[in-house]
């Protein structure tokens, strides 16, 4: 979970830094901070939801192999899968919020001068 959080934060920070000029132009043209915040968060949550769907499908497909390794635990335990998914979505939202907040506070003039 820590690796996923750090990785997502790194990818989103890089994406925000790379798109600083675009964000500055949007802000200069009148985009509000909440719109920029939602733009970055939407990108983060889209990536995480796609990853969660792929991960759930892969974990359900691998239950036969995992069932031999688990002791007194059902391979498709719905509570465990639900809690892990919700925890990952929460961590992803927090990891996406920090770069999104930074993007929403970009000064348009500084962003336009930056190359």
PDB file of C-alpha atoms in Angstrom:
ATOM      1  CA  UNK A   1       0.000   0.000   0.000  1.00  0.00           C
ATOM      2  CA  UNK A   2       2.869   2.348   0.828  1.00  0.00           C
ATOM      3  CA  UNK A   3       4.514   1.563  -2.489  1.00  0.00           C
ATOM      4  CA  UNK A   4       1.262   2.265  -4.335  1.00  0.00           C
ATOM      5  CA  UNK A   5       0.833   5.573  -2.502  1.00  0.00           C
ATOM      6  CA  UNK A   6       4.385   6.749  -3.135  1.00  0.00           C
ATOM      7  CA  UNK A   7       4.246   5.632  -6.755  1.00  0.00           C
ATOM      8  CA  UNK A   8       0.935   7.364  -7.405  1.00  0.00           C
ATOM      9  CA  UNK A   9       2.142  10.533  -5.717  1.00  0.00           C
ATOM     10  CA  UNK A  10       5.306  10.519  -7.811  1.00  0.00           C
ATOM     11  CA  UNK A  11       3.441   9.979 -11.074  1.00  0.00           C
ATOM     12  CA  UNK A  12       0.914  12.703 -10.300  1.00  0.00           C
ATOM     13  CA  UNK A  13       3.563  15.161  -9.145  1.00  0.00           C
ATOM     14  CA  UNK A  14       5.457  14.596 -12.366  1.00  0.00           C
ATOM     15  CA  UNK A  15       2.280  14.996 -14.445  1.00  0.00           C
ATOM     16  CA  UNK A  16       1.401  18.258 -12.678  1.00  0.00           C
ATOM     17  CA  UNK A  17       4.949  19.596 -13.079  1.00  0.00           C
ATOM     18  CA  UNK A  18       4.914  18.678 -16.756  1.00  0.00           C
ATOM     19  CA  UNK A  19       1.551  20.381 -17.286  1.00  0.00           C
ATOM     20  CA  UNK A  20       2.408  23.586 -15.416  1.00  0.00           C
ATOM     21  CA  UNK A  21       2.217  25.702 -18.569  1.00  0.00           C
ATOM     22  CA  UNK A  22      -1.173  24.262 -19.493  1.00  0.00           C
ATOM     23  CA  UNK A  23      -2.494  24.833 -15.985  1.00  0.00           C
ATOM     24  CA  UNK A  24      -1.139  28.384 -16.026  1.00  0.00           C
ATOM     25  CA  UNK A  25      -2.902  29.100 -19.312  1.00  0.00           C
ATOM     26  CA  UNK A  26      -6.149  27.672 -17.955  1.00  0.00           C
ATOM     27  CA  UNK A  27      -5.843  29.846 -14.840  1.00  0.00           C
ATOM     28  CA  UNK A  28      -4.984  32.921 -16.931  1.00  0.00           C
ATOM     29  CA  UNK A  29      -8.055  32.321 -19.083  1.00  0.00           C
ATOM     30  CA  UNK A  30     -10.267  32.247 -16.015  1.00  0.00           C
ATOM     31  CA  UNK A  31     -10.320  28.684 -14.709  1.00  0.00           C
ATOM     32  CA  UNK A  32     -11.057  28.627 -11.019  1.00  0.00           C
ATOM     33  CA  UNK A  33      -8.924  26.773  -8.502  1.00  0.00           C
ATOM     34  CA  UNK A  34     -11.607  24.178  -7.830  1.00  0.00           C
ATOM     35  CA  UNK A  35     -11.820  23.370 -11.564  1.00  0.00           C
ATOM     36  CA  UNK A  36      -8.058  22.785 -11.735  1.00  0.00           C
ATOM     37  CA  UNK A  37      -8.217  20.767  -8.518  1.00  0.00           C
ATOM     38  CA  UNK A  38     -10.963  18.570  -9.973  1.00  0.00           C
ATOM     39  CA  UNK A  39      -9.063  18.203 -13.276  1.00  0.00           C
ATOM     40  CA  UNK A  40      -6.033  16.691 -11.545  1.00  0.00           C
ATOM     41  CA  UNK A  41      -8.058  14.625  -9.062  1.00  0.00           C
ATOM     42  CA  UNK A  42     -10.205  13.215 -11.865  1.00  0.00           C
ATOM     43  CA  UNK A  43      -7.052  12.054 -13.654  1.00  0.00           C
ATOM     44  CA  UNK A  44      -5.744  10.410 -10.480  1.00  0.00           C
ATOM     45  CA  UNK A  45      -8.982   8.670  -9.635  1.00  0.00           C
ATOM     46  CA  UNK A  46      -9.408   7.438 -13.213  1.00  0.00           C
ATOM     47  CA  UNK A  47      -5.995   5.777 -13.059  1.00  0.00           C
ATOM     48  CA  UNK A  48      -6.753   4.232  -9.683  1.00  0.00           C
ATOM     49  CA  UNK A  49     -10.184   2.936 -10.676  1.00  0.00           C
ATOM     50  CA  UNK A  50      -8.725   1.299 -13.790  1.00  0.00           C
ATOM     51  CA  UNK A  51      -6.004  -0.259 -11.622  1.00  0.00           C
ATOM     52  CA  UNK A  52      -8.519  -1.476  -9.039  1.00  0.00           C
ATOM     53  CA  UNK A  53     -10.667  -3.099 -11.727  1.00  0.00           C
ATOM     54  CA  UNK A  54      -7.656  -4.847 -13.283  1.00  0.00           C
ATOM     55  CA  UNK A  55      -6.434  -5.904  -9.840  1.00  0.00           C
ATOM     56  CA  UNK A  56      -9.818  -7.291  -8.791  1.00  0.00           C
ATOM     57  CA  UNK A  57     -10.141  -9.292 -12.001  1.00  0.00           C
ATOM     58  CA  UNK A  58      -6.580 -10.618 -11.631  1.00  0.00           C
ATOM     59  CA  UNK A  59      -7.057 -11.511  -7.961  1.00  0.00           C
ATOM     60  CA  UNK A  60     -10.315 -13.326  -8.630  1.00  0.00           C
ATOM     61  CA  UNK A  61      -8.670 -15.205 -11.505  1.00  0.00           C
ATOM     62  CA  UNK A  62      -5.764 -16.276  -9.290  1.00  0.00           C
ATOM     63  CA  UNK A  63      -7.910 -17.668  -6.468  1.00  0.00           C
ATOM     64  CA  UNK A  64      -7.280 -21.295  -7.391  1.00  0.00           C
ATOM     65  CA  UNK A  65      -3.552 -20.861  -6.973  1.00  0.00           C
ATOM     66  CA  UNK A  66      -3.917 -18.807  -3.813  1.00  0.00           C
ATOM     67  CA  UNK A  67      -6.391 -21.184  -2.192  1.00  0.00           C
ATOM     68  CA  UNK A  68      -3.640 -23.785  -1.761  1.00  0.00           C
ATOM     69  CA  UNK A  69      -1.455 -21.238   0.052  1.00  0.00           C
ATOM     70  CA  UNK A  70      -4.106 -19.882   2.458  1.00  0.00           C
ATOM     71  CA  UNK A  71      -4.856 -21.573   5.763  1.00  0.00           C
ATOM     72  CA  UNK A  72      -8.466 -21.381   6.993  1.00  0.00           C
ATOM     73  CA  UNK A  73      -9.252 -18.375   4.817  1.00  0.00           C
ATOM     74  CA  UNK A  74     -11.552 -18.233   1.851  1.00  0.00           C
ATOM     75  CA  UNK A  75      -9.760 -17.045  -1.305  1.00  0.00           C
ATOM     76  CA  UNK A  76     -12.691 -14.794  -2.254  1.00  0.00           C
ATOM     77  CA  UNK A  77     -13.286 -13.230   1.147  1.00  0.00           C
ATOM     78  CA  UNK A  78     -15.584 -10.285   0.288  1.00  0.00           C
ATOM     79  CA  UNK A  79     -14.824  -8.315   3.458  1.00  0.00           C
ATOM     80  CA  UNK A  80     -11.061  -8.430   2.900  1.00  0.00           C
ATOM     81  CA  UNK A  81     -11.353  -7.530  -0.779  1.00  0.00           C
ATOM     82  CA  UNK A  82     -13.769  -4.658  -0.036  1.00  0.00           C
ATOM     83  CA  UNK A  83     -11.623  -3.231   2.763  1.00  0.00           C
ATOM     84  CA  UNK A  84      -8.446  -3.438   0.683  1.00  0.00           C
ATOM     85  CA  UNK A  85     -10.172  -1.736  -2.258  1.00  0.00           C
ATOM     86  CA  UNK A  86     -11.595   1.062  -0.096  1.00  0.00           C
ATOM     87  CA  UNK A  87      -8.245   1.584   1.599  1.00  0.00           C
ATOM     88  CA  UNK A  88      -6.497   1.819  -1.764  1.00  0.00           C
ATOM     89  CA  UNK A  89      -9.079   4.328  -3.057  1.00  0.00           C
ATOM     90  CA  UNK A  90      -8.698   6.447   0.094  1.00  0.00           C
ATOM     91  CA  UNK A  91      -4.909   6.446  -0.096  1.00  0.00           C
ATOM     92  CA  UNK A  92      -5.077   7.273  -3.808  1.00  0.00           C
ATOM     93  CA  UNK A  93      -7.411  10.200  -3.172  1.00  0.00           C
ATOM     94  CA  UNK A  94      -4.999  11.579  -0.580  1.00  0.00           C
ATOM     95  CA  UNK A  95      -1.984  11.009  -2.817  1.00  0.00           C
ATOM     96  CA  UNK A  96      -3.772  12.749  -5.674  1.00  0.00           C
ATOM     97  CA  UNK A  97      -4.992  15.645  -3.551  1.00  0.00           C
ATOM     98  CA  UNK A  98      -1.530  17.029  -2.758  1.00  0.00           C
ATOM     99  CA  UNK A  99      -0.410  17.558  -6.393  1.00  0.00           C
ATOM    100  CA  UNK A 100      -3.930  18.755  -7.247  1.00  0.00           C
ATOM    101  CA  UNK A 101      -3.804  21.369  -4.511  1.00  0.00           C
ATOM    102  CA  UNK A 102      -0.377  22.483  -5.712  1.00  0.00           C
ATOM    103  CA  UNK A 103      -1.704  22.758  -9.276  1.00  0.00           C
ATOM    104  CA  UNK A 104      -4.686  24.800  -8.134  1.00  0.00           C
ATOM    105  CA  UNK A 105      -2.416  27.317  -6.418  1.00  0.00           C
ATOM    106  CA  UNK A 106      -0.163  27.916  -9.438  1.00  0.00           C
ATOM    107  CA  UNK A 107       0.346  31.604 -10.236  1.00  0.00           C
ATOM    108  CA  UNK A 108      -0.512  32.006 -13.944  1.00  0.00           C
ATOM    109  CA  UNK A 109       2.344  34.427 -14.641  1.00  0.00           C
ATOM    110  CA  UNK A 110       4.956  32.180 -13.052  1.00  0.00           C
ATOM    111  CA  UNK A 111       3.591  29.157 -14.881  1.00  0.00           C
ATOM    112  CA  UNK A 112       3.656  30.940 -18.236  1.00  0.00           C
ATOM    113  CA  UNK A 113       7.258  32.090 -17.744  1.00  0.00           C
ATOM    114  CA  UNK A 114       8.427  28.631 -16.724  1.00  0.00           C
ATOM    115  CA  UNK A 115       9.746  26.466 -19.534  1.00  0.00           C
TER     116      UNK A 115
END
